[in-house]
Each structure stands twice: as structure tokens, then as C-alpha cells.
Amino acid sequence: MLANTDYGTETEQSEQPGHEAAGPSRATPLRADDLARSLPGGMVRVFAAKEHIYREGDPATHVYRVEAGHVCIYRGLPDGRRQIVSFSYPGDFIALGAIRRHSASALAGAKTHMRSYPLAGLQEIARHDAALGLRLYAAVSEELAAAHDLLMTVTHRSAGERLAAFLLALSRRNSRCGENEREIVLPMTRTDIADFLGLTIETVSRTFTKFRIEGLIDLEQCILVTICDLAALEIAAGNGVSARERLELAS
Amino acid sequence: MLANTDYGTETEQSEQPGHEAAGPSRATPLRADDLARSLPGGMVRVFAAKEHIYREGDPATHVYRVEAGHVCIYRGLPDGRRQIVSFSYPGDFIALGAIRRHSASALAGAKTHMRSYPLAGLQEIARHDAALGLRLYAAVSEELAAAHDLLMTVTHRSAGERLAAFLLALSRRNSRCGENEREIVLPMTRTDIADFLGLTIETVSRTFTKFRIEGLIDLEQCILVTICDLAALEIAAGNGVSARERLELAS
DNA sequence: ATGGAGTGTGAGAGTGTGTAACAAGGGAGC
DNA sequence: GCTCCCTTGTTACACACTCTCACACTCCAT
């Protein structure tokens, strides 16, 4: 779950390349690949949709890499409320921060292929290979920055801002992966989005409709979002246009 | 800012010792000391109240350890809104997750003594000493778990639950440090508490008075909180009493 | 004494929520 | 292919919670 989706809150975004944000998921292709290269090839296991890879509190035994499908990482409250902490896509590692026990649950959102690396072996390597330890450190540090960004977004932004930021984060992810930045596939359910953004499913639904009416997006099916007005969506996300960009627009 | 204050959300808390949560701060005495032992003695510098140790976006040059005083780690939005990510007390490390640039700002809440360790030297050691890399990894992993807990609390809990959880986290911190678990000193302002819990200062203030009227706490000065009814505060925090404890109480 | 920062309290407004009921889609079974 | 049923998404409306705005008070330093 190497977080890397920036919500693009900062106006100086381009000047702070290292400042990534908590998004629905993020590829961090470089770092993740770094890490993958350090690791011996693990076993691939297939999980069915809605099958848990591990649960909060379980002893940590493996680190995983998503090969296909997608995974929700979440925390739960006894009364059923839950907070999705990140969505992980192919290439992302999950369960990295777990030392003894998993501090969150991992649930396959669809049929998902996971490559697993035994923790014991990992620690064995890290004891000799200092570079691996630093890579793990760097990977978790990025997740930490992502978590802080998500915290910022969820706490201080309105429902509309949150959803807009979420869509933009997915759009940027598409850009990075060389896909269409205006056609966003939402493999997760409305419930998942709500639990990620700290909203209810109704509010998510309502806000989608509001965006559609305002002409910001198109909703072909509930799974496919087309961004009609990227700039307006940026404004809806509360992302101030940077001073430089404003000058460029004005001139 | 080695996070270690559990909000005690889980009913199986005692059965999940490794499951710590996002609190206002946490000592993690063991790990922090581990880390301190690995590091060469750094320089101590004194910061005045409201002086920044570093700012979001600054190039990361040092890692710091709080020797005296306390520090707020926060993220800011362009419009002035901010989210305090953690409070750090003596013994805590800060700036650990920063690879190239600081992803958050650090502000001294009062006159604060900080011991600083140059990042360059740290990386040099880590290249040879694999154990240090793993310790850094472990330290940041704890911060990540803490951030996720804070996320959970701020997103899915009411104002009362948040404040109660905050006070309980501080109470537990006192226990761990061998201090009175019922007498809590709040070195931070109401504004800081509000920015940490994602509330407004007014709501924080009102909730404090509500707790006082209900007999949960006493407020001598606004800086000193005495917990009168620990169990009631647990309930106010939304921490369900575990099945076992309920049986014990009933019998 | 005076000013400022921080805190406490009140009234009104607004956002998001909760509880509904309803529509749409997909799979199992026959 | 067909129905039934369950899941998921959408919409409406009243309500509750928190926020916003306004002002008084305390404490401390000047």
C-alpha cells in the first residue's frame, strides 16, 4: 500500500516533488520497484472478492505485493464503523508497517493476485543488507506522509471537496500510469469510497449526482466516471490555482 | 514523534498488545531508547515558544529528539486551516519520516530543548549498520499506525468521543511514565487541541464544560484536568467494555 | 493601568446524517 | 430464458451536530 496519490492541496505542488499525499492509492513505481528488486520472488496466491488477506490483530507473517486486482486496507471500530486507510493497486506493497501484528485489515475488493514474501526471510536479509532496511524505511515513510494527507483532507474538507480531491487523485494516478486522465474506473463500491472519505454512502451518492448536474463529470455506469471539466473539479476540490498558473491564465 | 498513545478503541485491547493507536503523543520508551542508543550524541538547541523547528517543504537535514518542552507536528492548508498530526514530548523523535523534504511542520509549543542528529551521518551509519535501518523502519511504522488511529478517531467519532479519547490517551501516557493517571496537564492550547481533533476551539471548550458538569472531570485551571470517573470517560470515548470485563463487573 | 492572548458561553445557521422507500443490476435456481 | 432475491445505488426529508459569529472574562506581560 505504498501511498502516492497527492491530493494536490499545495499551490507549490510542483516545487515540492517529495510531498505526496494520501490518496486512494498510488503507484510510487520507482520505490516499489526498488523494493521488489530487493526481494526474492515470492509465492502468488489468489484471493476471491471480499476475502481477507489478513485482519487487524493477526500476527504479521508476510509482506504482500498486489499483482492484479485491488485491495482495501482498513481499520474497524467495534460498532462496525470503519475507515479505509488506502486502496492498493497492482505494484503496491501492503502490510509493510506491521512489526508483530497487523494494525489494519486487508480485504480483496475483487479477485486479486497477491505475491507474498515471508517476513522472517525479509528480516533475515535486512539484518545483512542495510540497503533493504532503508528501503523499507523509505516506503513506510511515504505511507506515513500519505496518511497525514488523508487526515488533512478528511478532517478539514467538505464532502464535495473530498470527493473532488479523490477523483483528481485517481486522475493523476491514471496520468502516471499512462492511462486516460479523464476516464476513471472506480473498482470500489460507494460504501468503500464513503469509508475512505469519512462520509456516508448517501452523501457520496448525492455528491456524485451534484457533480453530474453541474457538468463536472459524467457517470455512464456507476463504475465509470468521465471528467468533463478538470479545472472546475480542481476548484471544487478547494485547490487554489497557484499564483504562477493564475498569471499564465490571465496573460 | 514516535507515536504510541493508544485510543483504546478495541475491546480486545489487552489481547492485542502490539496494536497501539494515534494519540496526542506517545513515549514508546523502549523503541525510542533503542534508537537513541544507536545514535551518536547530537547537539542540543533551544527553541522559544512558537518558534518553528522546521517547516513543511523544507529540505530535511536533521532528525530531532525532544529533551524538554513539547512540539506540535502539523500540516497546513493554503487557507490557514491546519491539522496537528501529533504532539511530541521529551524522549520522542521527530522528523523521522522525512526523506528529502519535511512533509509537515514542527512548532515548539513552549520553550523546548531539541537534540539534533544530522541526517547525513544517520544515513552513513545506516548504510553499514543494518540494525539502525530496521529501527528506523520500526519507529516510522509505529507512527503510521498512530496516524491511522488518529484518522479513525477524527473521522468516525463525535466531538465528545474525540475529546474523551484524547484525555484517555494522555492518561495512559502518564501511566506509562509513572505519573498520576488521573491528573493530566495540558501544555497545549485549546486551539491546538481543536486542530488535533479536527474540531473548533468553541466545541472543545463546550465539551470540556459538558464533561465537567457531568462529573467526568474537574478543571482547576484550563491547563490541569483531573479525571473523576475514568470508567465513564471510557464510555464517553465510545470504547465498548469488553465481554470479559462486562462479565467481571456483573458477577 | 493597559493591552493582548487565550478561554468560556450564547444564539442562530448550515452541512451532513439517518431513516426511510424506491430503482437498478446481477446471480442462483429452475 | 425466466423469475426471484439479494445487493448496490439513488433520492427525499426531518433532525442533530457542529460551525460561525459575537461578546465577556481571566491571566499575564508590558
Coordinates of N, CA, C and O in Angstrom, one line a residue, chain B residues 139-233:
Chain B
A139 N 10.3 2.4 13.9 CA 9.8 3.7 14.5 C 8.8 4.3 13.6 O 7.7 4.8 14.1
V140 N 9.1 4.4 12.3 CA 8.1 5.0 11.4 C 6.9 4.2 11.3 O 5.8 4.7 11.2
S141 N 7.0 2.9 11.4 CA 5.8 2.0 11.3 C 4.9 2.3 12.5 O 3.7 2.3 12.3
E142 N 5.4 2.6 13.6 CA 4.6 2.9 14.7 C 3.9 4.3 14.5 O 2.7 4.4 14.9
E143 N 4.6 5.2 13.9 CA 4.0 6.5 13.6 C 2.8 6.3 12.6 O 1.8 6.9 12.7
L144 N 3.0 5.4 11.7 CA 2.0 5.1 10.7 C 0.8 4.5 11.4 O -0.4 5.0 11.1
A145 N 0.9 3.6 12.3 CA -0.2 3.0 13.0 C -0.9 4.1 13.8 O -2.1 4.1 13.8
A146 N -0.1 5.0 14.4 CA -0.7 6.1 15.2 C -1.5 7.0 14.3 O -2.6 7.4 14.6
A147 N -1.0 7.3 13.1 CA -1.7 8.2 12.2 C -3.0 7.6 11.7 O -4.0 8.2 11.6
H148 N -3.0 6.3 11.5 CA -4.2 5.6 11.1 C -5.3 5.6 12.2 O -6.5 5.7 12.0
D149 N -4.8 5.5 13.4 CA -5.7 5.6 14.6 C -6.3 7.0 14.7 O -7.5 7.1 15.0
L150 N -5.5 7.9 14.5 CA -6.0 9.3 14.6 C -7.0 9.5 13.5 O -8.1 10.1 13.7
L151 N -6.7 9.0 12.4 CA -7.6 9.1 11.2 C -9.0 8.5 11.6 O -10.1 9.1 11.4
M152 N -9.0 7.3 12.1 CA -10.2 6.6 12.6 C -11.0 7.5 13.6 O -12.2 7.7 13.4
T153 N -10.3 8.0 14.6 CA -10.9 8.8 15.6 C -11.5 10.1 15.1 O -12.7 10.4 15.4
V154 N -10.8 10.8 14.3 CA -11.2 12.1 13.8 C -12.4 11.9 12.8 O -13.3 12.7 12.8
T155 N -12.4 10.9 12.1 CA -13.4 10.7 11.0 C -14.7 10.2 11.6 O -15.7 10.6 11.1
H156 N -14.6 9.2 12.4 CA -15.8 8.5 12.8 C -16.3 8.7 14.2 O -17.2 8.0 14.6
R157 N -15.7 9.7 14.9 CA -16.2 9.8 16.2 C -16.7 11.3 16.5 O -16.3 12.2 15.8
S158 N -17.7 11.4 17.4 CA -18.3 12.7 17.7 C -17.3 13.5 18.5 O -16.3 13.0 19.0
A159 N -17.6 14.8 18.7 CA -16.8 15.7 19.4 C -16.5 15.1 20.8 O -15.3 15.1 21.3
G160 N -17.5 14.7 21.5 CA -17.3 14.1 22.9 C -16.4 12.9 22.9 O -15.5 12.8 23.7
E161 N -16.7 12.0 21.9 CA -15.8 10.8 21.9 C -14.4 11.2 21.6 O -13.4 10.6 22.2
R162 N -14.2 12.2 20.7 CA -12.8 12.5 20.4 C -12.1 13.1 21.6 O -10.9 12.7 21.9
L163 N -12.7 14.0 22.3 CA -12.0 14.6 23.4 C -11.8 13.6 24.5 O -10.7 13.6 25.2
A164 N -12.8 12.8 24.8 CA -12.6 11.7 25.8 C -11.4 10.8 25.4 O -10.6 10.5 26.3
A165 N -11.4 10.4 24.2 CA -10.3 9.6 23.7 C -8.9 10.3 23.9 O -8.0 9.6 24.3
F166 N -9.0 11.5 23.6 CA -7.7 12.3 23.8 C -7.2 12.3 25.2 O -6.1 12.1 25.5
L167 N -8.2 12.6 26.1 CA -7.8 12.7 27.5 C -7.3 11.3 28.0 O -6.4 11.2 28.8
L168 N -8.0 10.2 27.6 CA -7.6 8.9 28.0 C -6.3 8.5 27.5 O -5.5 7.9 28.1
A169 N -6.0 9.0 26.3 CA -4.6 8.7 25.7 C -3.6 9.4 26.5 O -2.5 8.8 26.8
L170 N -3.8 10.6 26.9 CA -2.9 11.3 27.8 C -2.8 10.6 29.2 O -1.7 10.5 29.7
S171 N -3.9 10.1 29.6 CA -3.9 9.4 30.9 C -3.0 8.2 30.8 O -2.2 7.9 31.7
R172 N -3.2 7.4 29.8 CA -2.4 6.2 29.6 C -0.9 6.6 29.5 O 0.0 5.8 30.0
R173 N -0.6 7.7 28.8 CA 0.7 8.1 28.7 C 1.3 8.4 30.1 O 2.4 8.0 30.4
N174 N 0.5 9.0 30.9 CA 1.0 9.3 32.3 C 1.3 8.0 33.0 O 2.3 7.8 33.7
S175 N 0.4 7.0 32.9 CA 0.6 5.7 33.5 C 2.0 5.1 33.1 O 2.8 4.7 33.9
R176 N 2.2 5.1 31.8 CA 3.4 4.5 31.3 C 4.7 5.3 31.8 O 5.7 4.6 32.0
C177 N 4.5 6.6 32.0 CA 5.7 7.3 32.5 C 5.7 7.4 34.0 O 6.5 8.1 34.6
G178 N 4.9 6.6 34.7 CA 4.9 6.5 36.1 C 4.3 7.7 36.8 O 4.5 8.0 38.0
E179 N 3.5 8.5 36.0 CA 2.9 9.7 36.7 C 1.4 9.4 37.0 O 0.9 8.3 36.7
N180 N 0.8 10.3 37.6 CA -0.6 10.2 38.0 C -1.5 10.1 36.8 O -1.6 11.0 36.0
E181 N -2.3 9.0 36.7 CA -3.1 8.8 35.5 C -4.4 9.6 35.6 O -5.1 9.7 34.6
R182 N -4.6 10.2 36.7 CA -5.9 11.0 36.8 C -5.6 12.5 36.8 O -6.6 13.3 36.7
E183 N -4.4 12.9 36.9 CA -4.1 14.3 36.8 C -3.4 14.6 35.5 O -2.2 14.2 35.3
I184 N -4.0 15.3 34.6 CA -3.5 15.5 33.3 C -3.1 16.9 33.1 O -4.0 17.8 33.2
V185 N -1.9 17.2 32.7 CA -1.5 18.5 32.4 C -1.6 18.7 30.9 O -1.1 17.9 30.1
L186 N -2.3 19.8 30.5 CA -2.4 20.0 29.0 C -1.5 21.2 28.7 O -2.0 22.4 28.8
P187 N -0.3 20.9 28.2 CA 0.6 22.1 27.9 C 0.1 22.8 26.6 O 0.5 23.9 26.4
M188 N -0.7 22.2 25.8 CA -1.1 22.8 24.6 C -2.4 23.7 24.8 O -3.1 23.5 25.7
T189 N -2.6 24.6 23.9 CA -3.8 25.5 23.9 C -5.0 24.8 23.4 O -4.9 23.7 22.8
R190 N -6.2 25.4 23.7 CA -7.4 24.8 23.1 C -7.4 24.8 21.6 O -7.9 23.8 21.0
T191 N -6.8 25.8 21.1 CA -6.6 25.8 19.6 C -5.9 24.6 19.1 O -6.2 24.0 18.1
D192 N -4.8 24.2 19.8 CA -4.0 23.1 19.4 C -4.9 21.8 19.5 O -4.8 20.9 18.6
I193 N -5.6 21.7 20.6 CA -6.4 20.5 20.8 C -7.4 20.4 19.6 O -7.7 19.4 19.1
A194 N -8.0 21.6 19.3 CA -9.0 21.6 18.3 C -8.4 21.2 16.9 O -9.0 20.4 16.2
D195 N -7.3 21.7 16.6 CA -6.6 21.4 15.4 C -6.1 19.9 15.3 O -6.0 19.4 14.3
F196 N -5.9 19.4 16.5 CA -5.6 17.9 16.5 C -6.8 17.1 16.3 O -6.7 16.1 15.6
L197 N -7.9 17.4 17.0 CA -9.0 16.6 16.9 C -10.0 16.9 15.8 O -11.0 16.3 15.6
G198 N -9.6 17.9 15.0 CA -10.5 18.3 13.9 C -11.8 18.9 14.3 O -12.8 18.7 13.7
L199 N -11.7 19.7 15.4 CA -12.9 20.4 15.9 C -12.6 21.9 15.9 O -11.5 22.3 15.6
T200 N -13.5 22.7 16.3 CA -13.3 24.2 16.5 C -13.0 24.3 18.0 O -13.3 23.5 18.8
I201 N -12.3 25.4 18.3 CA -12.0 25.8 19.7 C -13.2 25.9 20.6 O -13.2 25.4 21.7
E202 N -14.3 26.4 20.0 CA -15.5 26.5 20.8 C -16.1 25.1 21.2 O -16.5 24.9 22.3
T203 N -16.1 24.2 20.2 CA -16.6 22.9 20.5 C -15.7 22.2 21.6 O -16.3 21.6 22.5
V204 N -14.4 22.4 21.5 CA -13.6 21.8 22.5 C -13.9 22.4 23.9 O -14.1 21.7 24.9
S205 N -14.0 23.7 23.9 CA -14.4 24.4 25.2 C -15.7 23.9 25.7 O -15.8 23.5 26.9
R206 N -16.7 23.9 24.9 CA -18.0 23.4 25.3 C -18.0 22.0 25.8 O -18.6 21.6 26.8
T207 N -17.2 21.1 25.1 CA -17.2 19.7 25.5 C -16.5 19.5 26.9 O -16.9 18.7 27.7
F208 N -15.5 20.3 27.1 CA -14.8 20.3 28.4 C -15.8 20.6 29.5 O -15.9 19.9 30.5
T209 N -16.6 21.7 29.3 CA -17.6 22.1 30.3 C -18.6 21.0 30.5 O -19.1 20.7 31.6
K210 N -19.0 20.4 29.4 CA -20.0 19.3 29.4 C -19.5 18.2 30.3 O -20.2 17.7 31.2
F211 N -18.3 17.8 30.1 CA -17.7 16.8 30.9 C -17.6 17.2 32.4 O -17.8 16.3 33.3
R212 N -17.3 18.4 32.6 CA -17.2 18.9 34.0 C -18.6 18.8 34.7 O -18.7 18.4 35.8
I213 N -19.6 19.3 34.0 CA -21.0 19.3 34.5 C -21.4 17.8 34.8 O -22.0 17.6 35.8
E214 N -21.0 17.0 33.9 CA -21.4 15.6 34.1 C -20.6 14.8 35.1 O -20.8 13.6 35.4
G215 N -19.6 15.5 35.6 CA -18.8 14.9 36.7 C -17.7 14.0 36.2 O -17.2 13.2 37.0
L216 N -17.4 14.0 34.9 CA -16.4 13.2 34.4 C -15.0 13.7 34.8 O -14.1 12.9 35.1
I217 N -14.9 15.0 34.7 CA -13.6 15.6 35.0 C -13.7 16.8 35.9 O -14.8 17.3 36.1
D218 N -12.6 17.3 36.4 CA -12.5 18.6 37.1 C -11.5 19.5 36.3 O -10.5 19.0 35.8
L219 N -11.8 20.8 36.2 CA -11.0 21.7 35.5 C -10.5 22.8 36.5 O -11.2 23.7 36.7
E220 N -9.4 22.5 37.2 CA -8.9 23.5 38.1 C -8.6 24.8 37.4 O -9.3 25.8 37.4
Q221 N -7.5 24.7 36.6 CA -7.2 25.8 35.7 C -7.5 25.1 34.3 O -7.7 24.0 34.2
C222 N -7.4 25.9 33.3 CA -7.7 25.3 32.0 C -6.6 24.4 31.6 O -6.7 23.7 30.6
I223 N -5.5 24.4 32.3 CA -4.3 23.6 31.9 C -4.3 22.3 32.7 O -3.6 21.3 32.2
L224 N -5.0 22.2 33.8 CA -5.0 21.0 34.6 C -6.3 20.2 34.6 O -7.3 20.8 35.1
V225 N -6.3 19.0 34.1 CA -7.6 18.2 34.1 C -7.4 17.1 35.1 O -6.4 16.4 35.1
T226 N -8.4 17.0 35.9 CA -8.5 15.8 36.9 C -9.6 14.9 36.4 O -10.7 15.3 36.3
I227 N -9.2 13.7 36.2 CA -10.3 12.7 35.8 C -11.0 12.2 37.0 O -10.3 11.6 37.9
C228 N -12.3 12.4 37.1 CA -13.0 12.0 38.3 C -13.6 10.5 38.1 O -13.6 9.7 39.0
D229 N -14.1 10.3 36.9 CA -14.7 9.0 36.6 C -14.1 8.4 35.4 O -14.5 8.6 34.2
L230 N -13.1 7.6 35.6 CA -12.3 7.0 34.5 C -13.2 6.1 33.6 O -13.2 6.2 32.4
A231 N -14.0 5.3 34.3 CA -14.9 4.4 33.5 C -15.9 5.1 32.7 O -16.1 4.8 31.5
A232 N -16.5 6.2 33.2 CA -17.4 6.9 32.4 C -16.8 7.6 31.3 O -17.4 7.7 30.2
L233 N -15.5 8.0 31.5 CA -14.8 8.7 30.4 C -14.5 7.6 29.3 O -14.6 8.0 28.1

